[in-house]
């Protein structure tokens, strides 16, 4: 139960940071997505406020969440390609193409969940016992970090954070 809450909290904050980190360009231009460093900075700033992270913890957390955001962005790009392949297979009525694209999406989803959970575990390990207790009580939507599409998060959508839509 505690692990589920922890995962939900970390993933929610990551998703919130992705959403908050997006900036708008010129009128009519597509928004510029945040960089992995910007995503990590937003997450670490929020967690510092919530958990009173030390400067050493902030440095470690920044490295952890930057690496995770970099992985997530790479997976996101691959996921968009896989979804386009799936759509092409659907319109072509290609059952083998559908199966291939679906398998790719499943593999990429596994990679993303693994990367995010690993980052969560690494972050949790740098917390003191008191911080871990406080962190475990964070609820998605109340300052915690929860998964997109998980408890308290919106369902993933094409092109958004959290998979093709984390």
Tab-separated table of C-alpha atoms in Angstrom:
chain	number	residue	atom	x	y	z
A	1	UNK	CA	0.000	0.000	0.000
A	2	UNK	CA	2.769	2.422	0.977
A	3	UNK	CA	4.669	1.605	-2.231
A	4	UNK	CA	1.558	2.302	-4.315
A	5	UNK	CA	1.030	5.637	-2.583
A	6	UNK	CA	4.697	6.492	-3.054
A	7	UNK	CA	4.572	5.654	-6.740
A	8	UNK	CA	1.356	7.583	-7.200
A	9	UNK	CA	2.776	10.586	-5.385
A	10	UNK	CA	6.044	10.694	-7.347
A	11	UNK	CA	4.444	10.129	-10.720
A	12	UNK	CA	1.759	12.752	-10.040
A	13	UNK	CA	4.342	15.410	-9.268
A	14	UNK	CA	6.275	14.442	-12.347
A	15	UNK	CA	3.142	14.784	-14.466
A	16	UNK	CA	2.260	18.082	-12.823
A	17	UNK	CA	5.766	19.349	-13.467
A	18	UNK	CA	5.467	18.370	-17.098
A	19	UNK	CA	2.208	20.255	-17.412
A	20	UNK	CA	3.414	23.316	-15.485
A	21	UNK	CA	6.734	23.382	-17.284
A	22	UNK	CA	5.175	23.843	-20.698
A	23	UNK	CA	5.571	27.292	-22.122
A	24	UNK	CA	3.836	29.062	-24.909
A	25	UNK	CA	5.670	30.490	-27.853
A	26	UNK	CA	4.437	33.126	-30.222
A	27	UNK	CA	0.727	33.367	-30.901
A	28	UNK	CA	-0.365	30.412	-32.975
A	29	UNK	CA	2.883	28.507	-32.384
A	30	UNK	CA	2.911	25.150	-30.647
A	31	UNK	CA	4.041	25.253	-27.025
A	32	UNK	CA	7.670	24.454	-26.399
A	33	UNK	CA	7.923	21.370	-24.205
A	34	UNK	CA	10.055	21.662	-21.093
A	35	UNK	CA	13.550	20.243	-21.100
A	36	UNK	CA	14.424	17.351	-18.786
A	37	UNK	CA	16.363	19.834	-16.629
A	38	UNK	CA	13.305	22.107	-16.365
A	39	UNK	CA	11.082	19.170	-15.483
A	40	UNK	CA	13.505	18.037	-12.786
A	41	UNK	CA	13.876	21.572	-11.427
A	42	UNK	CA	10.097	21.890	-11.077
A	43	UNK	CA	9.813	18.543	-9.316
A	44	UNK	CA	12.727	19.240	-6.981
A	45	UNK	CA	11.409	22.709	-6.122
A	46	UNK	CA	8.025	21.241	-5.212
A	47	UNK	CA	9.530	18.394	-3.203
A	48	UNK	CA	11.904	20.768	-1.423
A	49	UNK	CA	8.920	22.810	-0.263
A	50	UNK	CA	6.985	19.734	0.821
A	51	UNK	CA	9.795	17.733	2.406
A	52	UNK	CA	12.415	20.327	3.384
A	53	UNK	CA	15.086	18.688	1.233
A	54	UNK	CA	18.681	19.524	2.070
A	55	UNK	CA	20.937	20.960	-0.628
A	56	UNK	CA	22.612	17.550	-0.953
A	57	UNK	CA	19.221	15.866	-1.393
A	58	UNK	CA	18.241	18.512	-3.934
A	59	UNK	CA	21.373	17.802	-5.957
A	60	UNK	CA	20.727	14.051	-5.875
A	61	UNK	CA	17.031	14.470	-6.674
A	62	UNK	CA	17.834	16.768	-9.587
A	63	UNK	CA	20.144	14.144	-11.082
A	64	UNK	CA	17.567	11.381	-10.521
A	65	UNK	CA	14.637	13.287	-12.013
A	66	UNK	CA	16.650	14.733	-14.913
A	67	UNK	CA	17.722	11.236	-15.953
A	68	UNK	CA	14.140	9.988	-15.600
A	69	UNK	CA	12.713	12.907	-17.618
A	70	UNK	CA	15.307	12.306	-20.343
A	71	UNK	CA	14.297	8.648	-20.511
A	72	UNK	CA	10.604	9.572	-20.498
A	73	UNK	CA	11.040	12.024	-23.375
A	74	UNK	CA	12.855	9.406	-25.441
A	75	UNK	CA	10.141	6.856	-24.731
A	76	UNK	CA	7.473	9.470	-25.495
A	77	UNK	CA	8.919	10.023	-28.969
A	78	UNK	CA	9.012	6.286	-29.619
A	79	UNK	CA	5.480	5.937	-28.249
A	80	UNK	CA	4.151	8.571	-30.667
A	81	UNK	CA	5.745	6.670	-33.546
A	82	UNK	CA	4.223	3.409	-32.311
A	83	UNK	CA	0.770	4.997	-32.061
A	84	UNK	CA	1.067	6.316	-35.613
A	85	UNK	CA	2.046	2.819	-36.746
A	86	UNK	CA	-0.958	1.423	-34.905
A	87	UNK	CA	-3.294	3.899	-36.581
A	88	UNK	CA	-1.802	3.053	-39.979
A	89	UNK	CA	-2.273	-0.659	-39.292
A	90	UNK	CA	-5.872	-0.089	-38.224
A	91	UNK	CA	-6.754	1.859	-41.369
A	92	UNK	CA	-4.992	-0.769	-43.485
A	93	UNK	CA	-6.845	-3.573	-41.672
A	94	UNK	CA	-3.458	-5.191	-40.966
A	95	UNK	CA	-3.795	-7.549	-38.024
A	96	UNK	CA	-0.066	-8.267	-38.036
A	97	UNK	CA	0.686	-4.525	-38.056
A	98	UNK	CA	-1.755	-4.018	-35.186
A	99	UNK	CA	-0.107	-6.811	-33.205
A	100	UNK	CA	3.370	-5.430	-33.856
A	101	UNK	CA	2.422	-1.871	-32.893
A	102	UNK	CA	0.553	-3.073	-29.811
A	103	UNK	CA	3.572	-5.108	-28.708
A	104	UNK	CA	5.803	-2.067	-29.186
A	105	UNK	CA	3.438	0.106	-27.148
A	106	UNK	CA	3.419	-2.538	-24.399
A	107	UNK	CA	7.201	-2.729	-24.347
A	108	UNK	CA	7.542	1.056	-24.236
A	109	UNK	CA	4.976	1.294	-21.455
A	110	UNK	CA	6.940	-1.283	-19.460
A	111	UNK	CA	10.132	0.706	-20.026
A	112	UNK	CA	8.488	3.919	-18.857
A	113	UNK	CA	6.932	2.387	-15.745
A	114	UNK	CA	10.261	0.754	-14.906
A	115	UNK	CA	12.202	3.995	-15.370
A	116	UNK	CA	9.712	6.004	-13.312
A	117	UNK	CA	9.546	3.440	-10.505
A	118	UNK	CA	13.338	3.185	-10.424
A	119	UNK	CA	13.612	6.966	-10.122
A	120	UNK	CA	10.970	6.897	-7.371
A	121	UNK	CA	12.919	4.246	-5.473
A	122	UNK	CA	16.192	6.161	-5.865
A	123	UNK	CA	14.552	9.344	-4.607
A	124	UNK	CA	12.860	7.589	-1.688
A	125	UNK	CA	16.222	6.107	-0.668
A	126	UNK	CA	17.806	9.557	-0.218
A	127	UNK	CA	15.090	10.706	2.184
A	128	UNK	CA	15.382	10.577	5.953
A	129	UNK	CA	12.913	8.381	7.849
A	130	UNK	CA	10.884	11.476	8.768
A	131	UNK	CA	10.797	12.655	5.150
A	132	UNK	CA	9.814	9.158	3.995
A	133	UNK	CA	6.891	9.171	6.421
A	134	UNK	CA	5.760	12.593	5.245
A	135	UNK	CA	6.290	11.655	1.596
A	136	UNK	CA	4.143	8.542	2.011
A	137	UNK	CA	1.235	10.700	3.190
A	138	UNK	CA	1.230	12.936	0.119
A	139	UNK	CA	-1.832	12.443	-2.011
A	140	UNK	CA	-2.024	13.085	-5.749
A	141	UNK	CA	-3.515	16.492	-6.405
A	142	UNK	CA	-2.541	17.751	-2.946
A	143	UNK	CA	1.077	18.489	-3.680
A	144	UNK	CA	2.187	14.918	-4.191
A	145	UNK	CA	3.385	13.485	-7.422
A	146	UNK	CA	0.929	11.030	-8.959
A	147	UNK	CA	0.737	9.188	-12.237
A	148	UNK	CA	-1.005	10.542	-15.254
A	149	UNK	CA	-4.033	8.317	-15.569
A	150	UNK	CA	-3.491	6.917	-12.096
A	151	UNK	CA	-5.271	7.848	-8.892
A	152	UNK	CA	-5.988	11.545	-9.083
A	153	UNK	CA	-4.457	12.016	-12.529
A	154	UNK	CA	-6.087	12.544	-15.886
A	155	UNK	CA	-6.122	9.701	-18.382
A	156	UNK	CA	-3.275	9.768	-20.901
A	157	UNK	CA	-4.032	11.391	-24.225
A	158	UNK	CA	-2.142	11.393	-27.505
A	159	UNK	CA	0.875	13.652	-27.447
A	160	UNK	CA	0.503	14.624	-23.793
A	161	UNK	CA	2.759	13.704	-20.886
A	162	UNK	CA	2.408	10.267	-19.398
A	163	UNK	CA	2.892	7.841	-22.252
A	164	UNK	CA	1.538	8.726	-25.620
A	165	UNK	CA	-0.508	10.659	-23.519
A	166	UNK	CA	3.784	10.126	-18.189
